[in-house]
CSV table of C-alpha atoms and ligand atoms in Angstrom, one decimal:
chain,number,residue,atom,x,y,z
Y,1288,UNK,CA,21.4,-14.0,1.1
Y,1289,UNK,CA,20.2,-16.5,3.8
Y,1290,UNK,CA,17.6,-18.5,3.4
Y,1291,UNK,CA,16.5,-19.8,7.0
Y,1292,UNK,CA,13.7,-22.5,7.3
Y,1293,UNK,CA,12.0,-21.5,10.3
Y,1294,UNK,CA,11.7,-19.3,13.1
Y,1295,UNK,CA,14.3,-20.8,15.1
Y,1296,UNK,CA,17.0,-20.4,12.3
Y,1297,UNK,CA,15.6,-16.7,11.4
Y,1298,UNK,CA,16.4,-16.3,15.2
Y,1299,UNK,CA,20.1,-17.7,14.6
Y,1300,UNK,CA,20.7,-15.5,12.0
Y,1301,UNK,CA,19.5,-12.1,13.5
Y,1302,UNK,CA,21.3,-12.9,16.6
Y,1303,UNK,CA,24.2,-13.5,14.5
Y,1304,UNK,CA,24.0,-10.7,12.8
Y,1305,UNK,CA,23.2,-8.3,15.9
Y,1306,UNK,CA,26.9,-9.5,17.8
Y,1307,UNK,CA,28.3,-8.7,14.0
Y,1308,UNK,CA,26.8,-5.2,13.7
Y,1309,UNK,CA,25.5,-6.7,10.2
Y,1310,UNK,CA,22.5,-4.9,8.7
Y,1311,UNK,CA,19.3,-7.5,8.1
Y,1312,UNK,CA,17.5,-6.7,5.0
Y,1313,UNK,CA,14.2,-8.8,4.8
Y,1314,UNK,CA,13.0,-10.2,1.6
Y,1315,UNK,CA,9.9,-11.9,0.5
Y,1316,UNK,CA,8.9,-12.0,-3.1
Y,1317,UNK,CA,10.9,-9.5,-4.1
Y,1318,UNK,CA,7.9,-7.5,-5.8
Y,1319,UNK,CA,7.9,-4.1,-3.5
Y,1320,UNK,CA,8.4,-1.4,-5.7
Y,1321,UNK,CA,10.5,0.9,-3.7
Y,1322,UNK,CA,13.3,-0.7,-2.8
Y,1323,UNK,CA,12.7,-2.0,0.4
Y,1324,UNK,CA,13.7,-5.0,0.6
Y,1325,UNK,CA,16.8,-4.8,-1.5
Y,1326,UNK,CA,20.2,-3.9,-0.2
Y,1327,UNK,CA,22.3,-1.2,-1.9
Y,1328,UNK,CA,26.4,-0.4,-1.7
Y,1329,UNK,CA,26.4,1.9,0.9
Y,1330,UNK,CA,26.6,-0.2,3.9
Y,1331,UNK,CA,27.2,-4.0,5.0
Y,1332,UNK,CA,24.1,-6.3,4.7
Y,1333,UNK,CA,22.8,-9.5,4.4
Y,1334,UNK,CA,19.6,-10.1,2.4
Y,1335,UNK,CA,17.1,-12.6,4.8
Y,1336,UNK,CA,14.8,-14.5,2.6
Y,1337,UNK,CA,11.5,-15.8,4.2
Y,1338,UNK,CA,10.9,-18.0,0.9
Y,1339,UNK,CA,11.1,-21.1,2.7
Y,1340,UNK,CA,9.2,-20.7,5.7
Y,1341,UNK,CA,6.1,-22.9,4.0
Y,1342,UNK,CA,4.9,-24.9,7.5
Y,1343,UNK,CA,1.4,-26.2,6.4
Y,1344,UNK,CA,-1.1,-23.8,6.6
Y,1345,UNK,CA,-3.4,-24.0,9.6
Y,1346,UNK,CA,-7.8,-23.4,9.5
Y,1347,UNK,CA,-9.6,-22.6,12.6
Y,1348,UNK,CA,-13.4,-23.3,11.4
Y,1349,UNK,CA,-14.5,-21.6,14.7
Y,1350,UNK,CA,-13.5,-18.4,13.9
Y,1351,UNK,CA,-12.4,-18.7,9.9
Y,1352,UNK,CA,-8.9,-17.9,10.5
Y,1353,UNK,CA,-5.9,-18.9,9.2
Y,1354,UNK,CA,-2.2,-19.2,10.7
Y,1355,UNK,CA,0.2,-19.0,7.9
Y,1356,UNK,CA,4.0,-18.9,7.6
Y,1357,UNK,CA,5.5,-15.5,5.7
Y,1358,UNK,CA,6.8,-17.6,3.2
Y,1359,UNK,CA,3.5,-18.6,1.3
Y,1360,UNK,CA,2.5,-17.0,-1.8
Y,1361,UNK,CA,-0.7,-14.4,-1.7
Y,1362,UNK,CA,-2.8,-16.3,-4.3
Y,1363,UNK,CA,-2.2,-19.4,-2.3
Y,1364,UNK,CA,-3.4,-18.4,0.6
Y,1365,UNK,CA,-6.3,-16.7,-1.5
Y,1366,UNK,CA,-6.6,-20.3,-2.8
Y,1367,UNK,CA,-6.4,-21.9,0.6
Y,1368,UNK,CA,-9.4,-19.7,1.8
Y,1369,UNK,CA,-11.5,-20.3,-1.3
Y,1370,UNK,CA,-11.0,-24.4,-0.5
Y,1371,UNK,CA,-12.9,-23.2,2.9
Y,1372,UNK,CA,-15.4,-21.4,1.5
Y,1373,UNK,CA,-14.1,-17.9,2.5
Y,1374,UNK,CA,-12.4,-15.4,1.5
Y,1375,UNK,CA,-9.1,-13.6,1.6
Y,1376,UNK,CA,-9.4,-10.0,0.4
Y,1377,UNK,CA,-5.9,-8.6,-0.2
Y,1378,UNK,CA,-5.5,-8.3,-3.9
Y,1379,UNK,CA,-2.6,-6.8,-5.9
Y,1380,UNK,CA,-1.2,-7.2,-9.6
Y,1381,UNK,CA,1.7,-9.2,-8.1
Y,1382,UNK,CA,-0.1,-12.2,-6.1
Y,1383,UNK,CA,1.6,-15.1,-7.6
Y,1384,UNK,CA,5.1,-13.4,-6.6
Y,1385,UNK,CA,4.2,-11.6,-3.4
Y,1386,UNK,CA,4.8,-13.6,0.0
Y,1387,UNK,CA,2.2,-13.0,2.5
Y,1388,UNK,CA,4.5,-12.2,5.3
Y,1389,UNK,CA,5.6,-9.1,2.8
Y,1390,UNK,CA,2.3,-7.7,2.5
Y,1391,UNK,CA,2.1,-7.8,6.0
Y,1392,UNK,CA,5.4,-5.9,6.5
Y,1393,UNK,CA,4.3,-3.6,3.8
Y,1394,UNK,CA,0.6,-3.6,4.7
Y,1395,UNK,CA,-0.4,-4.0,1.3
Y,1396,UNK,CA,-3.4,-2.1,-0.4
Y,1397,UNK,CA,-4.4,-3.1,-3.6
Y,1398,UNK,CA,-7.9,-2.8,-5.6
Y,1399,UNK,CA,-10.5,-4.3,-2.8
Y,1400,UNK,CA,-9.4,-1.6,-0.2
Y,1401,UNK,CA,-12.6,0.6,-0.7
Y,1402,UNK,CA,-14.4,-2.4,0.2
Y,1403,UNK,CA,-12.2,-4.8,2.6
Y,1404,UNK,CA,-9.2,-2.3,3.7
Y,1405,UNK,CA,-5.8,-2.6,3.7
Y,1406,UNK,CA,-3.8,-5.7,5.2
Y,1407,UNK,CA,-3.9,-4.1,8.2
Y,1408,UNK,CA,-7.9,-5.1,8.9
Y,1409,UNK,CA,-6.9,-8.7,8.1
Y,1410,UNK,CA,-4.2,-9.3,10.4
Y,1411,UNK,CA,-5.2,-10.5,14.0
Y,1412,UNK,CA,-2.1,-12.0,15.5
Y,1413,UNK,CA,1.5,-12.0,13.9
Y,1414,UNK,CA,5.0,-14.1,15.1
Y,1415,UNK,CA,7.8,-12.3,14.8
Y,1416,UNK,CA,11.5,-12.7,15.0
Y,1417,UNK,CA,13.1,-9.6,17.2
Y,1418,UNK,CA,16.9,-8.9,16.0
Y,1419,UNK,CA,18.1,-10.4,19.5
Y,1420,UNK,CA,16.9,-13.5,18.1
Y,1421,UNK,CA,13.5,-13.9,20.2
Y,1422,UNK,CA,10.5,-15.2,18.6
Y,1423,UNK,CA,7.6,-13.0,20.0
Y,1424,UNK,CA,4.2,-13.8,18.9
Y,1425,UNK,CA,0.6,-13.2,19.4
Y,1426,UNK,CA,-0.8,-16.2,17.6
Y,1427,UNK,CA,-3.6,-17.6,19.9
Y,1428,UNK,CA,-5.8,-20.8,19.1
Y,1429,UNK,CA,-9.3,-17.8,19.5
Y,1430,UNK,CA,-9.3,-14.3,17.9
Y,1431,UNK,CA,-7.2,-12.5,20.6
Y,1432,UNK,CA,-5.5,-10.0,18.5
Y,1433,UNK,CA,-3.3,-7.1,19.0
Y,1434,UNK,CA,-2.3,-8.8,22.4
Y,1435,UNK,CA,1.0,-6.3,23.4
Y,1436,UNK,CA,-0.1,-3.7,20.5
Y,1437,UNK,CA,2.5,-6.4,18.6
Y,1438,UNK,CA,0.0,-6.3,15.4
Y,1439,UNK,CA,-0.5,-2.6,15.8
Y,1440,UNK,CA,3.7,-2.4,16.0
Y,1441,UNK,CA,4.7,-4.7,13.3
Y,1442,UNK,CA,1.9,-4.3,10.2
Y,1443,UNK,CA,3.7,-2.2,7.8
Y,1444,UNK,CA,7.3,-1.8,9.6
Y,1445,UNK,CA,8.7,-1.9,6.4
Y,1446,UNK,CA,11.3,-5.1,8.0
Y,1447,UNK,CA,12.3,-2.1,10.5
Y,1448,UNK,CA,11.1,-4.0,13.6
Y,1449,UNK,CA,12.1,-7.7,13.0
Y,1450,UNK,CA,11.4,-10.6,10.5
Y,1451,UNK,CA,7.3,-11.7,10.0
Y,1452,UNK,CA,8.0,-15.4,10.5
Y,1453,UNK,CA,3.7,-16.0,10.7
Y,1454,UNK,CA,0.6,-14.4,11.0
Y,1455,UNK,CA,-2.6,-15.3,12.0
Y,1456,UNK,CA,-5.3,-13.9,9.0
Y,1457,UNK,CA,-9.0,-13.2,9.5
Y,1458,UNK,CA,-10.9,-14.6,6.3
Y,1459,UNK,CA,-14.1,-13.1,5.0
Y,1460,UNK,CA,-17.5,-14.4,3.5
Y,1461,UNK,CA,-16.9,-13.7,-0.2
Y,1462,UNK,CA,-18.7,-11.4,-1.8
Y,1463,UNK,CA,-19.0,-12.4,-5.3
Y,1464,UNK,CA,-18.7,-9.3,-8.4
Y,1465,UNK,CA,-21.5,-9.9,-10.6
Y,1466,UNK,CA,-20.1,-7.0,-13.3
Y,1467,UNK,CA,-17.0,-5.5,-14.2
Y,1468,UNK,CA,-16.9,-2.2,-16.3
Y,1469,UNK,CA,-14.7,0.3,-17.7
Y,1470,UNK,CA,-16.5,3.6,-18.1
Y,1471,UNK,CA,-15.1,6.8,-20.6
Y,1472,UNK,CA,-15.6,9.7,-18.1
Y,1473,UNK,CA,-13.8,13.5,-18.6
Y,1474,UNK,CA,-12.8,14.4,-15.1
Y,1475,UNK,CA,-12.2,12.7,-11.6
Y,1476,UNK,CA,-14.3,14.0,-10.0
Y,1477,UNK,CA,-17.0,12.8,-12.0
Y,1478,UNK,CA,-15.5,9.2,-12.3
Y,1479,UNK,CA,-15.4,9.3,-8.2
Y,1480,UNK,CA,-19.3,11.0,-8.6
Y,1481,UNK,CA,-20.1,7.7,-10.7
Y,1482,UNK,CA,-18.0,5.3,-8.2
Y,1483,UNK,CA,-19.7,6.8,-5.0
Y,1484,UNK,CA,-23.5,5.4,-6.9
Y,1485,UNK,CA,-22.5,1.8,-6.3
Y,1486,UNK,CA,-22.7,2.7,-2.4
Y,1487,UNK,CA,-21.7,-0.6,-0.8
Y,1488,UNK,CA,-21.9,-2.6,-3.7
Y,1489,UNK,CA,-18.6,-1.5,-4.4
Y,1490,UNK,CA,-15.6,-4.1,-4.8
Y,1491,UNK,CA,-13.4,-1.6,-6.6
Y,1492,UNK,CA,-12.8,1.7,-7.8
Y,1493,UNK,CA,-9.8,2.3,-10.5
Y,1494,UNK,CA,-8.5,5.1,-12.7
Y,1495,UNK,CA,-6.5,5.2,-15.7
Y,1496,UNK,CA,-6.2,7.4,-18.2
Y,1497,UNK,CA,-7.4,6.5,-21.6
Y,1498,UNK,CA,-3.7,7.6,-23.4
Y,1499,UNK,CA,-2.4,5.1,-21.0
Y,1500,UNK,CA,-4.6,2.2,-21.2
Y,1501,UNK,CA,-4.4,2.7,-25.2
Y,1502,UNK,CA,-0.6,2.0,-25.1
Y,1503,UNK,CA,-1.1,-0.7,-22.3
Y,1504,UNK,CA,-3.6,-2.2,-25.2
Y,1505,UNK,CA,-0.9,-1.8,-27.9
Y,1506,UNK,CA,2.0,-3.6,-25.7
Y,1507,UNK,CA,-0.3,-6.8,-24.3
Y,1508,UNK,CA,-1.4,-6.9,-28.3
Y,1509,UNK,CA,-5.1,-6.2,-26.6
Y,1510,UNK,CA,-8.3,-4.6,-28.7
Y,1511,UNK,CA,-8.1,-0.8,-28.3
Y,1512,UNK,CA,-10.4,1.3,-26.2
Y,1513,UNK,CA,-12.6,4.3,-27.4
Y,1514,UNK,CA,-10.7,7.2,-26.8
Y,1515,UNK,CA,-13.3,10.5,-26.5
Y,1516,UNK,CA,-12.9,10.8,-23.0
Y,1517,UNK,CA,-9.1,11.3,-20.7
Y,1518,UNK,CA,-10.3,8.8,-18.2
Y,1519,UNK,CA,-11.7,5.5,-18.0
Y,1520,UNK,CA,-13.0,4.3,-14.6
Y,1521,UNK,CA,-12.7,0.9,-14.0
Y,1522,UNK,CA,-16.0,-0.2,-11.4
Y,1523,UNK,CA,-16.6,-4.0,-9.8
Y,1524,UNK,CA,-19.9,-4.5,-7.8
Y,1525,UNK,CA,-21.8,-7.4,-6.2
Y,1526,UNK,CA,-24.7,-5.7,-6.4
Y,1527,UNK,CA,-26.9,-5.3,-9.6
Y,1528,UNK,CA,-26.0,-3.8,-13.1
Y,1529,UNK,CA,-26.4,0.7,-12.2
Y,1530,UNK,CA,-27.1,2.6,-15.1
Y,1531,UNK,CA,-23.8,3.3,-17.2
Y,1532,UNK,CA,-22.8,5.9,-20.3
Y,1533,UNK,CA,-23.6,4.1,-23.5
Y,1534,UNK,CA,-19.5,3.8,-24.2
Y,1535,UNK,CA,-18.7,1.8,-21.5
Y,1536,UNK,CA,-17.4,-1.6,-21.4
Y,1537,UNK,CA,-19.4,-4.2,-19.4
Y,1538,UNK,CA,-18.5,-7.9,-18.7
Y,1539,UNK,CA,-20.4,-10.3,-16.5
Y,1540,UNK,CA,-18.2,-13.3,-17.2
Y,1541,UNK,CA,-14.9,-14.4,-14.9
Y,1542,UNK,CA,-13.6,-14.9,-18.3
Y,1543,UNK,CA,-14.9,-11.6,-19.9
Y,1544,UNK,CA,-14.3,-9.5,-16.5
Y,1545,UNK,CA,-10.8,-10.8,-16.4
Y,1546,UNK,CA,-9.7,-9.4,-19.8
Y,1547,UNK,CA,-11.0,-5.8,-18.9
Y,1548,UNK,CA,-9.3,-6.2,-15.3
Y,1549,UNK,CA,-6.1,-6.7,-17.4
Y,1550,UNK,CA,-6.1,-3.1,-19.0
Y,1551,UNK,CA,-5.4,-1.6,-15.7
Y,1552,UNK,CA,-3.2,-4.6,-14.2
Y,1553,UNK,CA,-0.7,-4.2,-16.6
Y,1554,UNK,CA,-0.1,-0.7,-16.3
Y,1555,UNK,CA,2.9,-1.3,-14.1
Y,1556,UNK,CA,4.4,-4.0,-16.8
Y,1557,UNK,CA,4.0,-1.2,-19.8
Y,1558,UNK,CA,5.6,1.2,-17.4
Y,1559,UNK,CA,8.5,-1.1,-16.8
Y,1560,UNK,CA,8.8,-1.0,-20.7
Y,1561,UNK,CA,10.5,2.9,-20.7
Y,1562,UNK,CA,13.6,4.5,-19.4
Y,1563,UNK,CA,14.0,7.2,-16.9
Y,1564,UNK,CA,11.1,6.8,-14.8
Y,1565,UNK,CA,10.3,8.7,-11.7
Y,1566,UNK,CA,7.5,6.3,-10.2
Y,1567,UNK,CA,5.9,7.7,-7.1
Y,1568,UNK,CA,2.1,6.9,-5.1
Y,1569,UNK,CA,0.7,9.6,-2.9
Y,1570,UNK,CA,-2.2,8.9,-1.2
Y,1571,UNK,CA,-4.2,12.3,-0.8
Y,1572,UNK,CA,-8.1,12.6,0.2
Y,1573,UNK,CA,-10.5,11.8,-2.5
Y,1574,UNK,CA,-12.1,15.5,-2.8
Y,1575,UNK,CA,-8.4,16.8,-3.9
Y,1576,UNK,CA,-7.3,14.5,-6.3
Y,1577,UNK,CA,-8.5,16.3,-9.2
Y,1578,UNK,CA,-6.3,19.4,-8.0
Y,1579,UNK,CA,-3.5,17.3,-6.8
Y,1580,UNK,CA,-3.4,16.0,-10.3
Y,1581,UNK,CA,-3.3,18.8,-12.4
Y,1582,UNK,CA,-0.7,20.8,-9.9
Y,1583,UNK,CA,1.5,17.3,-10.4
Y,1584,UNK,CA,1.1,17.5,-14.3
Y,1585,UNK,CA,1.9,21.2,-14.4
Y,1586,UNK,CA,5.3,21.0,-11.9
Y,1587,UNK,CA,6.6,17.8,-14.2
Y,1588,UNK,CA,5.9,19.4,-17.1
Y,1589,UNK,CA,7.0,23.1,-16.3
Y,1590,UNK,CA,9.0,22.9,-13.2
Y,1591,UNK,CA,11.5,20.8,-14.4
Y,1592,UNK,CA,11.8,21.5,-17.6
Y,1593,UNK,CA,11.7,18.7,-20.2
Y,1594,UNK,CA,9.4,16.3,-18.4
Y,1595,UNK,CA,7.1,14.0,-20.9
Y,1596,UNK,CA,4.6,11.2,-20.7
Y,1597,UNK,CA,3.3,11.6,-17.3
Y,1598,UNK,CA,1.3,8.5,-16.4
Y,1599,UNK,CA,-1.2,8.7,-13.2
Y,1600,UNK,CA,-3.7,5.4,-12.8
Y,1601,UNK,CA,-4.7,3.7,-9.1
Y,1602,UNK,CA,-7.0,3.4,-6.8
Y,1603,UNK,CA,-9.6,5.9,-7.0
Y,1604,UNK,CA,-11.8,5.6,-4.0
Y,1605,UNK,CA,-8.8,5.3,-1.7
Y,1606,UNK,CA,-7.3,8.3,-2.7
Y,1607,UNK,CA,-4.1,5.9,-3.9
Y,1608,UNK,CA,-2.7,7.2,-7.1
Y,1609,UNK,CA,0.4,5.6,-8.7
Y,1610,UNK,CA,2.2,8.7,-10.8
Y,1611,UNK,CA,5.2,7.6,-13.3
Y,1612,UNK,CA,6.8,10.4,-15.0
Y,1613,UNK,CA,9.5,9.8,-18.2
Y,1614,UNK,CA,12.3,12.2,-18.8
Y,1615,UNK,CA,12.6,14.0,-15.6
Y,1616,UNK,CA,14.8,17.2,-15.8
Y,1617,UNK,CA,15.8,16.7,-11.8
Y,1618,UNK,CA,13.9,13.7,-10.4
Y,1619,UNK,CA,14.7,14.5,-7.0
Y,1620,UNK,CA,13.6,17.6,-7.1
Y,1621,UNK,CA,11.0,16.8,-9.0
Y,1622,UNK,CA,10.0,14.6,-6.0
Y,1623,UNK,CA,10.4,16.8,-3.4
Y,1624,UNK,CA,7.9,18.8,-5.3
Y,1625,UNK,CA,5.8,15.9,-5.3
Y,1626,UNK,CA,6.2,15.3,-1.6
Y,1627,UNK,CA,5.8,18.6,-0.2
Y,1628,UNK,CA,2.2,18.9,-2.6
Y,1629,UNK,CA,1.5,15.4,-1.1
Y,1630,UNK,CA,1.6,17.1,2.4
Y,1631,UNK,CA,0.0,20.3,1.5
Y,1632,UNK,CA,-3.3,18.2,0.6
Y,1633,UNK,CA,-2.4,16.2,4.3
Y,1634,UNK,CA,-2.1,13.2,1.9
Y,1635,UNK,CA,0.4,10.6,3.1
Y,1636,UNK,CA,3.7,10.0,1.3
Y,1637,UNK,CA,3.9,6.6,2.9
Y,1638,UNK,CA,0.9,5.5,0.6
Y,1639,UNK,CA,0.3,2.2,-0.6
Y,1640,UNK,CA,3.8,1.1,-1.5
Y,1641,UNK,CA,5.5,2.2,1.8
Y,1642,UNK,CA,8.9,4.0,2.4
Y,1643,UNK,CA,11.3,2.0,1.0
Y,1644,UNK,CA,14.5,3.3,0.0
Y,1645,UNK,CA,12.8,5.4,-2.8
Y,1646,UNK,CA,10.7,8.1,-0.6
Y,1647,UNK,CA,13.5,7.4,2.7
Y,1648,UNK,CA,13.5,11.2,2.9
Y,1649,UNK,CA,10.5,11.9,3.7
Y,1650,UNK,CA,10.1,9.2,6.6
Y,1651,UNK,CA,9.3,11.8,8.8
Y,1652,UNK,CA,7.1,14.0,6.6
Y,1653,UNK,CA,3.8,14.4,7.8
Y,1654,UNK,CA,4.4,13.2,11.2
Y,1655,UNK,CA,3.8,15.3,14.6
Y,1656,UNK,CA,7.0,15.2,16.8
Y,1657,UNK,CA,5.0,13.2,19.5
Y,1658,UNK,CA,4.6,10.3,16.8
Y,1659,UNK,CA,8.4,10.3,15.8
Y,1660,UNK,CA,9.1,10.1,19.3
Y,1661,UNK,CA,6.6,7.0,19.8
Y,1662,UNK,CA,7.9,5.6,16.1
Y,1663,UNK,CA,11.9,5.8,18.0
Y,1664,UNK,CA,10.4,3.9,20.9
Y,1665,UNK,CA,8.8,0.9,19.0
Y,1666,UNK,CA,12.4,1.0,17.5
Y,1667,UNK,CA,14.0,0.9,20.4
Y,1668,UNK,CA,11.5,-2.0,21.8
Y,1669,UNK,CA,12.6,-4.2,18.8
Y,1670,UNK,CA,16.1,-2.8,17.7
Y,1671,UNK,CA,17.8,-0.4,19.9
Y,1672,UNK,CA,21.2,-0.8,17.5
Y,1673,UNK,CA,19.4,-0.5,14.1
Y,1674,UNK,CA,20.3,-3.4,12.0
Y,1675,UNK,CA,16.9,-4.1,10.7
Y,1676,UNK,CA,16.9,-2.5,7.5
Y,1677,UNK,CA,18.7,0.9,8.2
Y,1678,UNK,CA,18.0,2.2,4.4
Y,1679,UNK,CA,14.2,3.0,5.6
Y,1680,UNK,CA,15.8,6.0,7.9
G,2199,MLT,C1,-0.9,-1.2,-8.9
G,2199,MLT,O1,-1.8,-0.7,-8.3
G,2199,MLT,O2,-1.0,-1.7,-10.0
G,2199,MLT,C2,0.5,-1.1,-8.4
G,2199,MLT,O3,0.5,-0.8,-7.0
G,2199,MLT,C3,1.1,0.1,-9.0
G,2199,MLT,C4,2.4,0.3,-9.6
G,2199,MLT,O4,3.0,-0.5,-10.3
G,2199,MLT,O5,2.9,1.5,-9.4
G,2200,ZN,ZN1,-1.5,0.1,-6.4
C-alpha cells in the first residue's frame, strides 16, 4: 500500500506504476461493500491510499462551495459545512469512516437521496490524477462545473478512470427534520403510498422488515418493536407532523430521532454478525418493488434449494433495496437470478454500492452497445493500458 501526500506524489506513483504494468487499486476508507477497492490474488497490484490527502479545506461564501481533498472524512466535511451554516447532504451509515473522495468515486447514495440526490448532484468540479501521472482538474474559483464532461466522466468510476485527489462540493441550505417515525405497515406498496403523503417534506424514506429490525433490537441490546405488521417504514420530514397509524413510533428530539434512526442503521452491522451471506442492492423503479421482492424471496428460497433468512431493508423512495440472503445453495447462481430479475424490471444492477468486484459480471448488463462503446472510450481517454483497477471489468 502507498500512501502519497498529495497530488504530485499520487502522480509519481501512477506514472510509476503505468511504465511497471502494475495494477492501481484506489482506497479511501475502506467501507465499500463490494469489494472495490480491495485487491485480490489474481493479479499484481498495489493498493493507493488517499488517507492522507487532508490540505485545509477551502469555503467560497460567494457561491457556498467547498474544495476538499479526497482524503477528508464525510462527517467532517458535513461538520465543516454546518460551521458555515450550510449543508452537506450525502449521508450514509459509514460517515465517520468513509473518505469523501470515495463517495465520489462511488457516487454514494444513502438515506437523503429522495430529497437531495445522489453525490452526483453535489459535485461541481473534481481534480484528478490520470494513470500517466497528469493532474487534470476542473476546480475553478466560480461554479463552472462539468468543464471537459470531467465531472460527468469521473463521479462513480469506481477508481476505473484515475485517483480523485479533490473535488469541489456544492453545499445546501439545510433543511432541518422536525419528526422521525417508524410506522408498522403490511405491504410496500402501501409504506411507499404513506411515504409519497409527505410530498416535499420528505428527508427520507426507509424499509425494513419488522423480523429484521427485531433481531437488529436484540444484538444493539435496543427495546423491541411491535411486531403485527412485516414492515416498518422509517419517514423524516421538515414539514409538519401527517397523520400516522396509532402503532407507530414518533420522535421529535435529535436525541429521541437518533435512537429510532439506529434500528435501520445497524442493519448492516447485525448482518455482518452471520455466515454465508449473499449481500446484493438492486435498484428497480418504485412501482415493482413489491413484485421484485416477492419473485426474489421465492428464487432464494425455492430455486436454490436450502436458502434461509432472507433480509431486504433500504431506501424505499429510491427504489434502492439492500437484499442479504444466509445459506445460499449456489450463490452465484443465486445472483445471476437476482441480476437477470434486476434487468427484467429495467432496474440497475450498478445500484447504490456500485460494481465492485462482487457484481463484476454484470458490468455490462443493462447497457445498450452504443454506451459500452462510449464507457471504452472514457477508458481509453484516461487509461488506454488498464491498470486502474482492472477487477471492475
Ligand atoms: C445501508 O443503506 O445501510 C447500506 O448501504 C447497506 C448495506 O450495508 O448493505
Ligand atoms: Zn444503502
Amino acid at each position: 500500500m502507498v500512501r502519497p501526500r498529495n497530488s504530485t506524489e499520487v502522480g509519481i506513483v501512477l506514472s510509476e506504476a503505468q511504465k511497471h504494468a502494475i495494477a492501481v487499486i484506489p482506497q479511501g476508507g475502506n467501507t465499500g461493500l463490494v469489494g472495490g477497492s480491495v485487491g485480490n490474488d489474481s493479479f499484481q497490484h498495489i493498493i493507493v491510499s488517499t488517507r492522507l490527502l487532508r490540505d485545509p479545506i477551502e469555503f467560497d461564501a460567494a457561491t457556498n462551495q467547498l474544495t476538499v481533498s479526497a482524503g477528508w472524512m464525510l462527517s467532517e466535511v458535513q461538520k465543516f459545512a454546518e460551521t458555515k451554516g450550510l449543508e452537506y447532504p450525502v449521508d450514509i451509515a459509514a460517515r465517520d469512516s468513509a473518505t469523501i473522495g470515495g463517495t465520489i468515486a462511488t457516487n454514494a447514495g444513502g438515506i437523503h437521496v429522495i430529497a437531495h440526490g445522489m453525490t452526483r448532484a453535489q459535485v461541481v468540479g473534481v481534480e484528478i490524477v490520470v494513470p500517466d501521472g497528469r493532474v487534470l482538474h476542473d476546480i475553478s474559483p466560480i461554479a463552472q462545473g462539468f468543464v471537459h464532461g470531467l465531472c460527468d466522466d469521473v463521479v462513480g468510476s469506481e477508481g476505473t478512470l484515475g485517483i480523485i485527489t479533490k473535488a469541489q462540493l456544492q453545499l445546501q441550505q439545510p433543511r432541518t427534520a422536525q419528526w422521525t417515525a417508524i410506522v408498522p405497515t403490511d405491504s410496500l406498496d402501501q409504506a411507499v403510498k404513506l411515504s409519497l403523503k409527505l410530498g416535499s417534506d420528505v428527508l427520507a424514506s426507509e424499509i425494513m422488515q419488522t423480523q429484521t429490525a427485531l433481531h437488529v433490537a436484540q444484538h444493539a441490546g435496543k427495546q423491541a418493536i411491535s411486531a403485527e405488521y412485516s414492515w416498518l417504514v422509517l419517514l423524516e420530514s421538515d414539514g409538519p407532523l401527517i397523520h400516522l397509524p396509532d402503532d407507530s413510533l414518533v420522535a421529535f428530539s435529535a436525541h429521541d430521532r437518533r435512537e429510532l434512526w439506529s434500528y435501520r442503521e445497524r442493519h448492516t452491522e447485525y448482518i455482518a454478525t452471520k455466515k454465508n451471506v449473499l449481500k446484493f442492492d438492486a435498484r428497480v423503479p418504485v412501482s415493482a418493488l413489491e413484485t421484485f421482492v416477492s419473485e426474489v424471496r421465492q428464487i432464494a428460497t425455492h430455486t436454490t434449494g436450502n436458502a434461509k433468512d432472507f433480509v431486504v431493508f433500504g431506501h424505499l423512495l429510491d427504489g434502492n433495496l439492500h437484499l442479504a440472503i444466509s445459506n445460499t445453495g449456489d450463490p452465484a447462481e443465486l445472483q445471476d437470478e437476482i441480476a437477470a430479475l434486476i434487468i427484467s424490471h429495467n432496474g440497475s444492477i450498478r445500484a447504490e454500492h456500485g460494481i465492485g468486484q462482487a457484481k463484476s459480471r454484470y458490468v455490462d448488463q443493462g447497457f445498450t452497445s452504443a454506451e459500452l462503446v462510449e464507457r471504452a472510450k472514457r477508458r481509453d481517454r484516461f487509461d488506454p493500458n488498464r491498470i486502474m483497477n482492472p477487477s471492475i471489468g
